Coordinates of C-alpha atoms in Angstrom, one line a residue:
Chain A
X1224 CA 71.3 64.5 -12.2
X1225 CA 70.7 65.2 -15.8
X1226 CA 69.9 61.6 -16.9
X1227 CA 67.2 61.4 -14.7
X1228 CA 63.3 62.7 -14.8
X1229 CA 61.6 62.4 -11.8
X1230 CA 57.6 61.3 -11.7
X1231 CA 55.7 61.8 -9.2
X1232 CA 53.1 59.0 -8.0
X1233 CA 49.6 60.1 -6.2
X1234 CA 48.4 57.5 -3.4
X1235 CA 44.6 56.6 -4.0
X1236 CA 42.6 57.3 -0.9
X1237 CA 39.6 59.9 -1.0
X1238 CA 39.6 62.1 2.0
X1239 CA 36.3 63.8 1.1
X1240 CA 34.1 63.7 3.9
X1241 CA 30.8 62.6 2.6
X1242 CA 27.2 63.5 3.5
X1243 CA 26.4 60.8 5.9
X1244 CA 23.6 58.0 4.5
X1245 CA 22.4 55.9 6.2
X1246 CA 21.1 53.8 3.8
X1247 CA 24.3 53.5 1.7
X1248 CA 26.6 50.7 1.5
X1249 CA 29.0 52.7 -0.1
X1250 CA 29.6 54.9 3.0
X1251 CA 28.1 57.6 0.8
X1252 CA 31.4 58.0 -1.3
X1253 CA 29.3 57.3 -4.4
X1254 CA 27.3 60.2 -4.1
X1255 CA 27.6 62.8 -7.6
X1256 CA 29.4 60.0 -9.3
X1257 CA 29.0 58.7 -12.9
X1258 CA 28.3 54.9 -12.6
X1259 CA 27.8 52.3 -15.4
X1260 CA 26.1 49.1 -14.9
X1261 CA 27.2 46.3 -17.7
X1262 CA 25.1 43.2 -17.5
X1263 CA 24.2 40.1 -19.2
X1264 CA 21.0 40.0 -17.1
X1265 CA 18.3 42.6 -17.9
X1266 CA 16.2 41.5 -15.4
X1267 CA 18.5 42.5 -12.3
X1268 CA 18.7 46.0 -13.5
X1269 CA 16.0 47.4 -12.1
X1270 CA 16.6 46.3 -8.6
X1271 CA 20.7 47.8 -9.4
X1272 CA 18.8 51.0 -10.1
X1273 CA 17.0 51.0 -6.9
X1274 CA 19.8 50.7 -5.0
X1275 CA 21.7 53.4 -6.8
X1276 CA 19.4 55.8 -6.4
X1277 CA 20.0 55.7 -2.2
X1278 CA 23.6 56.3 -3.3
X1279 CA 23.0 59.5 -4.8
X1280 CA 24.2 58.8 -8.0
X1281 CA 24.2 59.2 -11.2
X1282 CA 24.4 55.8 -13.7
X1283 CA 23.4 54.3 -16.8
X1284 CA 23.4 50.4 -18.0
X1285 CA 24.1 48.8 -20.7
X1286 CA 23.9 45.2 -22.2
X1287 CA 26.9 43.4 -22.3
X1288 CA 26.8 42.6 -25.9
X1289 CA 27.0 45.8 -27.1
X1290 CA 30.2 46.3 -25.4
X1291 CA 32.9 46.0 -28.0
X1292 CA 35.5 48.7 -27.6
X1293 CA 36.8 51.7 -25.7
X1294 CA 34.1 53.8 -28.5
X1295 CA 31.7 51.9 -27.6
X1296 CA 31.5 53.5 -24.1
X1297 CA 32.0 56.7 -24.7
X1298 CA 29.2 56.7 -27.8
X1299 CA 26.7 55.0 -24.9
X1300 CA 27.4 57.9 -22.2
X1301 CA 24.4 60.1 -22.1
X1302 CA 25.9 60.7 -18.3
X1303 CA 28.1 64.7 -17.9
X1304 CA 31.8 63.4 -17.6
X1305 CA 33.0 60.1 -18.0
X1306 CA 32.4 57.1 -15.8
X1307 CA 34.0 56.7 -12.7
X1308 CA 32.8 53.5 -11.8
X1309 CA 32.3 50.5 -13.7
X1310 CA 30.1 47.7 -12.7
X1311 CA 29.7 44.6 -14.5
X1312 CA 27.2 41.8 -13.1
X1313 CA 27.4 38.6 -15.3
X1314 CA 25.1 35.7 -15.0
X1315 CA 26.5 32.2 -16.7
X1316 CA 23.8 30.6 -19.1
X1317 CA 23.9 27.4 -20.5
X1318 CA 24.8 28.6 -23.6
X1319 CA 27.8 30.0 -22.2
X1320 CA 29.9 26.8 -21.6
X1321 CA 33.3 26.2 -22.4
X1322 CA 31.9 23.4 -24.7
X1323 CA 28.9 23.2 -27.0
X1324 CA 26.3 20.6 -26.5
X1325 CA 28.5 18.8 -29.3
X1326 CA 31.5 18.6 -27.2
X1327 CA 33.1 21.1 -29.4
X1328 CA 34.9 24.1 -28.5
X1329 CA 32.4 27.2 -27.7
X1330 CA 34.2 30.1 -28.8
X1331 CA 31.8 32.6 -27.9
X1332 CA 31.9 31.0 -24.1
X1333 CA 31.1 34.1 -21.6
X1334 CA 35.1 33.8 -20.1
X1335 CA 35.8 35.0 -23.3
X1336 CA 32.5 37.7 -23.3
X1337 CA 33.9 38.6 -20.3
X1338 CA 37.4 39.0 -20.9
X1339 CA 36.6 40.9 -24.2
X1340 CA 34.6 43.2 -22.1
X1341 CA 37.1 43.8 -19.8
X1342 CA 39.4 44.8 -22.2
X1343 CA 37.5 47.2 -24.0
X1344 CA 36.7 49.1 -20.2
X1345 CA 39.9 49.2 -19.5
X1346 CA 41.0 50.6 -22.8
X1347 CA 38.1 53.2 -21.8
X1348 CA 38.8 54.0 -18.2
X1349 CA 42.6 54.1 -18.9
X1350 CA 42.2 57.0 -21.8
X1351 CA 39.4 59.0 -19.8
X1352 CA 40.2 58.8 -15.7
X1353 CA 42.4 60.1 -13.3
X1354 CA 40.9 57.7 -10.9
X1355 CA 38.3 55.1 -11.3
X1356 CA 37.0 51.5 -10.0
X1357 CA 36.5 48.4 -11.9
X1358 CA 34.5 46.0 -10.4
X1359 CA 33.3 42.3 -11.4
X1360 CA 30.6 40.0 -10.4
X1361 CA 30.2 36.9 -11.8
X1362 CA 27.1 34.2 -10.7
X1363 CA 27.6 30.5 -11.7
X1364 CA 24.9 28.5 -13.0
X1365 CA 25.8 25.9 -10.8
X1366 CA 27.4 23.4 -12.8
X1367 CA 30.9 22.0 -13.4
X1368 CA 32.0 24.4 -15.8
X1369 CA 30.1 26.8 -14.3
X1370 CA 33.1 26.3 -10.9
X1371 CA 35.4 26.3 -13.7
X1372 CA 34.7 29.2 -15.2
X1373 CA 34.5 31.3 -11.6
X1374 CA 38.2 30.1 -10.4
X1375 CA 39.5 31.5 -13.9
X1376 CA 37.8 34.6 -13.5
X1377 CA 39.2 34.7 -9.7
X1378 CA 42.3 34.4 -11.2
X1379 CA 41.7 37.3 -14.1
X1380 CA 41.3 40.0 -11.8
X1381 CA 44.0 38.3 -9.0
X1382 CA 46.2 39.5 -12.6
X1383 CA 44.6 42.5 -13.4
X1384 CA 44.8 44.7 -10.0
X1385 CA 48.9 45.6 -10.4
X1386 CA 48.6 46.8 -14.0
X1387 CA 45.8 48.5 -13.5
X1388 CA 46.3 50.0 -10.3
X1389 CA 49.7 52.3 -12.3
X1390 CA 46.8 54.1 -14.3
X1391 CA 45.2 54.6 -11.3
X1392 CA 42.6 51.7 -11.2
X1393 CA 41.3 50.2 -8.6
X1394 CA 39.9 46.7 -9.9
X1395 CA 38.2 44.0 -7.8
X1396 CA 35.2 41.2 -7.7
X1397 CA 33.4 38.9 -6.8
X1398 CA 31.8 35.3 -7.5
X1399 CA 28.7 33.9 -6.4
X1400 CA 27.6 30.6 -6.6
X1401 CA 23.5 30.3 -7.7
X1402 CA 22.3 30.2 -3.9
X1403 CA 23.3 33.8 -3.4
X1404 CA 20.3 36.5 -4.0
X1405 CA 20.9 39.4 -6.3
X1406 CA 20.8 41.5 -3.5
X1407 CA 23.8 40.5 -1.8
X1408 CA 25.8 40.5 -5.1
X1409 CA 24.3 44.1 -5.5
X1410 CA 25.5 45.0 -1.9
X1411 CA 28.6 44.1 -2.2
X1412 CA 29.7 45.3 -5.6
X1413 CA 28.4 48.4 -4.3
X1414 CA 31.1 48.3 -1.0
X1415 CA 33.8 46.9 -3.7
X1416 CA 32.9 50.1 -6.0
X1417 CA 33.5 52.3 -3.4
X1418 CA 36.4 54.1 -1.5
X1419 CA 36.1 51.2 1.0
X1420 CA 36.6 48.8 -1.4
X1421 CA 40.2 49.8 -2.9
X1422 CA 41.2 47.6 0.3
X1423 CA 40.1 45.1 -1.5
X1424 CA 42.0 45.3 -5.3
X1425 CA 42.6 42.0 -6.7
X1426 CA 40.7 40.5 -4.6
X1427 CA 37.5 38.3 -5.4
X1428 CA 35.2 37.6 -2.9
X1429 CA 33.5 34.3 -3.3
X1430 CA 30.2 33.6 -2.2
X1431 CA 28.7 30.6 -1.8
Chain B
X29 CA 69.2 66.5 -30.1
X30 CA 67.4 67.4 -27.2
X31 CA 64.7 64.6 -28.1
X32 CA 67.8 62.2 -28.3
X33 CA 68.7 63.5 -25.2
X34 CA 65.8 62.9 -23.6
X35 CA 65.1 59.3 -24.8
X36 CA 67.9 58.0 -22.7
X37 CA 66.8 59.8 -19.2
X38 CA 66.5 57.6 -16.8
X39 CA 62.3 57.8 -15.4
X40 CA 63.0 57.8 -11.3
X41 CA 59.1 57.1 -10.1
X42 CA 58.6 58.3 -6.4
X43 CA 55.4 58.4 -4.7
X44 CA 53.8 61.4 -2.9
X45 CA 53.8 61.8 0.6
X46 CA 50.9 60.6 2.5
X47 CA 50.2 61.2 6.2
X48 CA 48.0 59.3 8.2
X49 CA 46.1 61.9 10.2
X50 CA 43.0 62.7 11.9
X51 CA 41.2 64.0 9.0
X52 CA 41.9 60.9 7.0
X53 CA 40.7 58.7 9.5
X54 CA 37.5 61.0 10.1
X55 CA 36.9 60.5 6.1
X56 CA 36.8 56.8 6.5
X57 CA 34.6 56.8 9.3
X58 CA 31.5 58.5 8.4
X59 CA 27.8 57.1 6.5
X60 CA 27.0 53.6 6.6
X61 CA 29.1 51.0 4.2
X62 CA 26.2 48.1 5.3
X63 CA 22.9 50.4 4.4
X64 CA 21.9 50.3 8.3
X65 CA 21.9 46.6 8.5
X66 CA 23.7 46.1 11.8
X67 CA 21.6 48.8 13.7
X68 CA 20.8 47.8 17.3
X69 CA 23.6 44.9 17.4
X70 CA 26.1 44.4 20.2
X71 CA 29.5 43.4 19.2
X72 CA 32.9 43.0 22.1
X73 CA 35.8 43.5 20.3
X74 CA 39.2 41.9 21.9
X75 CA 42.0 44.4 21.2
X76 CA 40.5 47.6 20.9
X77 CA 42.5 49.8 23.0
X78 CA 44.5 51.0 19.6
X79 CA 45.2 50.0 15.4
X80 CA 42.7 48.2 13.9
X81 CA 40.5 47.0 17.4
X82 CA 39.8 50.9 17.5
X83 CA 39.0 51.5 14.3
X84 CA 36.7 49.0 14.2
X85 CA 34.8 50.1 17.3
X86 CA 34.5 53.5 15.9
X87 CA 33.2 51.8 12.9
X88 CA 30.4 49.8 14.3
X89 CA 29.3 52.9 16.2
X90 CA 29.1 54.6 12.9
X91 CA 26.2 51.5 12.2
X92 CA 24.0 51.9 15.3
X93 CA 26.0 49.0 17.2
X94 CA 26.4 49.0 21.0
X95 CA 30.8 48.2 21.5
X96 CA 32.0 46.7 24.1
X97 CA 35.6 47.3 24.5
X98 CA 38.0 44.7 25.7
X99 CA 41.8 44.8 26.5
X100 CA 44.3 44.1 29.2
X101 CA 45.6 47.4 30.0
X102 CA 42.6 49.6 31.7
X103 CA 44.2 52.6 31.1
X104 CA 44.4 52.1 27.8
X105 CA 40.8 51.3 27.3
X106 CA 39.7 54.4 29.2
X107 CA 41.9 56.5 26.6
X108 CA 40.5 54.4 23.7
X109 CA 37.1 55.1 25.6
X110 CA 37.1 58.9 26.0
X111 CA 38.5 59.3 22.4
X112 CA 35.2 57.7 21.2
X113 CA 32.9 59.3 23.4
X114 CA 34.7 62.8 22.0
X115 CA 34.3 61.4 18.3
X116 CA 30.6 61.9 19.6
X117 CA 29.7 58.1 20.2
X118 CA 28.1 57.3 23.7
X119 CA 27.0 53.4 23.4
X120 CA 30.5 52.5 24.4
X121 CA 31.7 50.5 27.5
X122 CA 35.3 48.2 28.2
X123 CA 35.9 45.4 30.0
X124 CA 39.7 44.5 31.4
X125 CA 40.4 41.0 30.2
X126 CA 43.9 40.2 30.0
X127 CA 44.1 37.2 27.2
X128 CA 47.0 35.8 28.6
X129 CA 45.8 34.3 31.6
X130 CA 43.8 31.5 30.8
X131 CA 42.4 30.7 34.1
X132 CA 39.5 33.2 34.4
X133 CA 39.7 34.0 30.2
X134 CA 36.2 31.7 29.8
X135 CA 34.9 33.0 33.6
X136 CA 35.0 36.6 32.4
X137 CA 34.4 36.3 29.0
X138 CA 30.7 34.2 29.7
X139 CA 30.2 36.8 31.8
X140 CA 30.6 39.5 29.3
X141 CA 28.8 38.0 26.8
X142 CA 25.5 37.5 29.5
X143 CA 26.0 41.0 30.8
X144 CA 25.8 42.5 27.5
X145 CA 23.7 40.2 25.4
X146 CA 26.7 40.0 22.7
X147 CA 26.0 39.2 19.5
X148 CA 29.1 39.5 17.6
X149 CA 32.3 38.6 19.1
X150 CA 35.4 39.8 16.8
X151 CA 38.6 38.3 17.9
X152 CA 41.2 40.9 17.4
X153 CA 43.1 40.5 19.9
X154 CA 47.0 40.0 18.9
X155 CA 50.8 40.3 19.7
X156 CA 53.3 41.0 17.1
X157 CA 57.1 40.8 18.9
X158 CA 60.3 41.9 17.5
X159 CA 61.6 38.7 16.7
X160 CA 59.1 38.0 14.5
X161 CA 59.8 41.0 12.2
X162 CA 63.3 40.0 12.5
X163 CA 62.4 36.5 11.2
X164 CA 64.2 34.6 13.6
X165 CA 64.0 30.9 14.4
X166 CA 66.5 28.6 16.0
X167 CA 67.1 32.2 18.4
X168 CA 63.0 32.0 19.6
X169 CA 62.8 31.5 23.3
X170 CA 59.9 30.8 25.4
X171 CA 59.2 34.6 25.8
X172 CA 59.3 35.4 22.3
X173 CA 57.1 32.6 21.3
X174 CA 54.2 32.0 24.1
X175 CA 52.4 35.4 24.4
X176 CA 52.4 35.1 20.8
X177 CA 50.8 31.8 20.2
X178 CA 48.6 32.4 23.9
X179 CA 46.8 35.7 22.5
X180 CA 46.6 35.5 18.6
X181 CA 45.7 31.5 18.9
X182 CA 44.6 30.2 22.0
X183 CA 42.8 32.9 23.4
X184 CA 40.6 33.0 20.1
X185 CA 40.0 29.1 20.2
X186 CA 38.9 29.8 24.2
X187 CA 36.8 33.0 23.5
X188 CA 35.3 31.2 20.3
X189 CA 34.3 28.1 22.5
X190 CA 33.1 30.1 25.0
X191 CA 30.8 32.3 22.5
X192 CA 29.2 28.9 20.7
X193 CA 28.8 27.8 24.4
X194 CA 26.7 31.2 25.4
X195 CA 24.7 31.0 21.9
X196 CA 24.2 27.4 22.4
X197 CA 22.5 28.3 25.8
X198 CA 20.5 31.1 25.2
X199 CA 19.4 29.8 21.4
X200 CA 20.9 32.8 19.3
X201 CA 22.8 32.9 15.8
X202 CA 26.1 34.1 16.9
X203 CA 29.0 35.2 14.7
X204 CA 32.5 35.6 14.9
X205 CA 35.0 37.8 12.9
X206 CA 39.1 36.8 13.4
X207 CA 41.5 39.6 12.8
X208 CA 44.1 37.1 11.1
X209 CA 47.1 38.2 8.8
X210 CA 48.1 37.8 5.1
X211 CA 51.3 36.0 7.3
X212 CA 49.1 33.5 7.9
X213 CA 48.7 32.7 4.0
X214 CA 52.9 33.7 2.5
X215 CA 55.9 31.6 3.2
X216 CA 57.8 34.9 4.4
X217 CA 56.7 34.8 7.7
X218 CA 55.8 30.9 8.1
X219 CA 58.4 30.3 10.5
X220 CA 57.5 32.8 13.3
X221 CA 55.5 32.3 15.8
X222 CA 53.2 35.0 14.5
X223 CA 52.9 33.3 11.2
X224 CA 52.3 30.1 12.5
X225 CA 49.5 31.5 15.2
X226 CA 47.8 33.4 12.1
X227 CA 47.5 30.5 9.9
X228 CA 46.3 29.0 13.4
X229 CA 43.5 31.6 13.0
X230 CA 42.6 30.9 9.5
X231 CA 42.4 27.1 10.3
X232 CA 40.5 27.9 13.2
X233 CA 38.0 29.8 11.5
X234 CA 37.1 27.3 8.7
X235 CA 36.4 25.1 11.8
X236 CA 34.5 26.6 14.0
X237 CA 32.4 27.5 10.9
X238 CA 32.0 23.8 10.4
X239 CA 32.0 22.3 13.8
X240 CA 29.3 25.0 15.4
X241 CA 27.0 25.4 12.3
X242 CA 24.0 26.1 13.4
X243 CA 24.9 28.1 16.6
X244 CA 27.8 30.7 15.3
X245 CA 29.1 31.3 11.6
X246 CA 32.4 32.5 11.6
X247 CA 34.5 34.2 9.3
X248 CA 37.9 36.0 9.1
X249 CA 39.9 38.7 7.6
X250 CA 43.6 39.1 6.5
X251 CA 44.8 42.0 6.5
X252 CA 48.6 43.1 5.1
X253 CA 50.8 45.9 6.4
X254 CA 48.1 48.4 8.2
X255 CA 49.4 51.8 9.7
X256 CA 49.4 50.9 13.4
X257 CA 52.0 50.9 16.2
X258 CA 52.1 47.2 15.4
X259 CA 53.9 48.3 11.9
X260 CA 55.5 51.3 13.6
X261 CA 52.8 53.9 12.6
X262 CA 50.9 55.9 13.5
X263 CA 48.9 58.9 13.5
X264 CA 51.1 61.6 11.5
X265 CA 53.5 59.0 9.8
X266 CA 54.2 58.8 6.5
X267 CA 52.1 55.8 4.8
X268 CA 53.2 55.8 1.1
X269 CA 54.0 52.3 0.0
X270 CA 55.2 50.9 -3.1
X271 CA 54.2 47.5 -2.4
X272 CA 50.5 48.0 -2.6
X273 CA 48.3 48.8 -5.3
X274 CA 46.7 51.5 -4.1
X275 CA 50.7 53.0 -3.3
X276 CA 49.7 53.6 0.4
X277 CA 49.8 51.2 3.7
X278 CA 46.1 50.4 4.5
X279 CA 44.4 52.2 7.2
X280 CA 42.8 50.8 10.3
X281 CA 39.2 52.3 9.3
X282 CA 39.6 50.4 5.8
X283 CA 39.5 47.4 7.7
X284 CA 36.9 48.1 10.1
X285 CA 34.7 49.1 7.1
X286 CA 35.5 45.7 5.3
X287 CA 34.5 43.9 9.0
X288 CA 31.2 45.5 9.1
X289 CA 30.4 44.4 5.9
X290 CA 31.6 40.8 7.0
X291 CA 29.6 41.2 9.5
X292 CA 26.1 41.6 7.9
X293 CA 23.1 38.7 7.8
X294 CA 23.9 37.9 4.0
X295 CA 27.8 38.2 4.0
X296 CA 27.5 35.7 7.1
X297 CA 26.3 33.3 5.6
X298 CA 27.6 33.8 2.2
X299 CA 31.2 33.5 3.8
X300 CA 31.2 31.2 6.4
X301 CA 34.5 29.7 7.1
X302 CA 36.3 31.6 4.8
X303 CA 39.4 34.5 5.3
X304 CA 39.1 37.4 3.4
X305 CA 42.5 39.2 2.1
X306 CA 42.7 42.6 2.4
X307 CA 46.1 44.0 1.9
X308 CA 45.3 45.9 -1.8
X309 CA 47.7 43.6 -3.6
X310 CA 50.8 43.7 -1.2
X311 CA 53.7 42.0 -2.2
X312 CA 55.4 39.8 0.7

């Protein structure tokens, strides 16, 4: 028909049979990757590093603050190739509340950090990737808002999964409540980052 | 006047073709998605003669687990067997118990669990009949609606019992995966007897989590469309969905590789009670 122009649509799956490691939890389909680490929390990166070193990998991290924009990314990549996996660990502080200790309106609250970052990744991974993964943990500090806070990020990337997933994105999460140790939230954004965890788009997992 | 042309073509989006074969499977299968966490565990599986049962005994081979196989047809289970011993796996075994029949279903299940020191029971077993992809109601007779609600339900509520009974005795941490169904959670199927027996499961799970604490933790997992003879798939058929995100019907191994991970000392405990989706976004 002349009025039509037909597009063709890949499936995302990864057939490559991987090296087998034991010690992954990625079922080794990280290995020779280009993995970023974005965090609020300097103090769990080492222990992210360990762990992505069993998964043959290569990554960088970065502070969430100076994630502003798509450029920002790209100017931070010392890695060959772009990033094919995104990883963003975010701790809630006190002085990320919805509300000052005023009662006014915090502004710079970390839903908003969060959601900034989340666009300037996706601007990112949507101009430099065939196929990539986008995944999100967030820990609450326990408190009201903190609850709040986790079921509105639940519902961000509920959202995000269909529009992302027609540039080829495969976007998930998870929450944790403070009881959970940083090594289970490592573990499993690890399976979520992986081809195992494109089961799982728009889906958080919540831990508590 | 060609780019006028053009902007009023009509874009007619079609997906790829994308068959579900041996290879595919084999590249879901392989290297450890729990870091070796689950080595040396013994887990029965109800329903593993086929689909997702299968896949998920091939998966917790692939972490160092002993399987016991369990299913009501023992022909089956000796072809589910063999095909697992070929994949290269020898810490396999299967037990007949045929879920329906309620009189010997604790008997042979306690003895299962002594005989092989079990430490994981997942609770797979289930029936899906025409008349529930048909959607019918007022037309459900007896037949249509018991072996349904007797395997994917009751049976799990007996088998679960009679688990939290063994750990009880023998003063072991148990856990227990359900192979529920994102019908279970949408209206679209609510009124089948497969719906209804799912959301059975899901209910189930939060209390057996909460009724059995400190002897079993329990947990469960939803899964949407998955290419099995269940959905009319199977090996060689076409998978290409629109309806998911990822534009393909999930795969039995995805599942099994999500249940390992459920599986595992933290995830336990972090998730206790609770039903994980996995159906990639599917629309229902």
């Amino acid at each position: 028909m002349p009025f039509t122009k037909v597009c063709h649509i890949d499936g995302i799956y990864d057939k490559n049979l991987y090296e087998e490691n034991k010690q992954s939890y990625a079922g080794g389909s990280l290995e020779d990757s280009n993995v970023l680490i974005v965090s609020n929390d300097e103090a769990i990166l080492p222990k992210m590093n360990a762990f992505l070193k069993r998964e043959k990998c290569y990554f960088q991290s970065c502070n969430m603050k100076e994630m502003h924009s798509a450029e920002s990314f790209s100017s931070c990549n010392n890695l060959i190739g772009p990033f094919d996996h995104v990883i963003n660990i975010v701790k809630m502080d006190k002085c990320d509340a919805l509300l000052t200790m005023q009662k006014c309106y915090n502004h710079n609250d970390i839903l908003n950090s969060l959601y900034k970052l989340l666009q300037a990744e996706t601007g990112y991974l949507v101009q430099n990737n065939r196929y990539a993964t986008l995944t999100t943990a967030f820990q609450s500090d326990g408190s009201i808002e903190g609850d709040i806070i986790s079921e509105a990020v639940v519902h961000l990337l509920n959202g995000l999964s269909k529009p992302l997933s027609n540039h080829r994105l495969v976007e998930n999460g998870l929450i944790a409540t403070v009881k959970i140790t940083e090594d289970t939230i490592i573990r499993s954004t690890l399976f979520l980052a992986s081809k195992y965890g494109q089961v799982m788009a728009g889906e958080a997992m919540k831990l508590k | 006047m060609r780019k006028i042309f053009n902007r009023f073509k009509r874009t007619d989006w079609r997906l790829r073709k994308l068959t579900y074969t041996e290879q595919l499977k084999d590249s879901y299968s392989v290297g450890s998605v729990v870091g070796g966490e689950l080595l040396g565990q013994s887990v029965l599986i109800t329903g593993a003669s086929g689909g997702i049962g299968l896949a998920m005994a091939r998966r917790f081979l692939v972490e160092g687990c002993k399987v016991i196989l369990s299913g009501r047809t023992e022909t089956k289970l000796q072809q589910a067997s063999s095909y697992l011993r070929q994949k290269g796996f020898s810490n396999v075994e299967y037990v007949v118990i045929d879920q329906l029949n309620d009189t010997e279903l604790w008997t042979k299940s306690q003895n299962v669990f002594e005989k092989y020191d079990i430490n994981i029971l997942i609770n797979n077993a289930g029936i899906l009949k025409k008349t529930d992809r048909d959607g019918r109601f007022r037309c459900i007779k007896d037949e249509d609606y018991l072996p349904g609600m007797d395997t994917n339900l009751k049976s799990s509520l007996v088998l679960s019992n009679s688990f939290a009974e063994y750990c009880k005795r023998e003063r072991i941490v148990g856990h227990i995966l359900n192979t529920s169904s994102v019908c279970g959670l949408f209206d679209s199927m609510g009124m089948t007897p497969y719906g209804i027996s799912k959301a059975g499961v899901i209910e189930l799970t939060k209390q057996v989590a909460f009724a059995c604490k400190d002897i079993v933790t329990c947990n469960s997992i939803a899964p949407g469309s998955v290419a099995t003879i269940m959905g009319d798939l199977h090996t060689g058929s076409n998978i290409e969905s629109f309806s998911t995100s990822n534009h393909h019907v999930t795969m039995p191994e995805e599942i099994a590789s999500l249940a390992a991970l459920l599986c595992t000392k933290s995830m336990v405990l972090a998730l206790n009670g609770q039903t994980i989706k996995a159906c990639a976004c599917e629309k229902f």
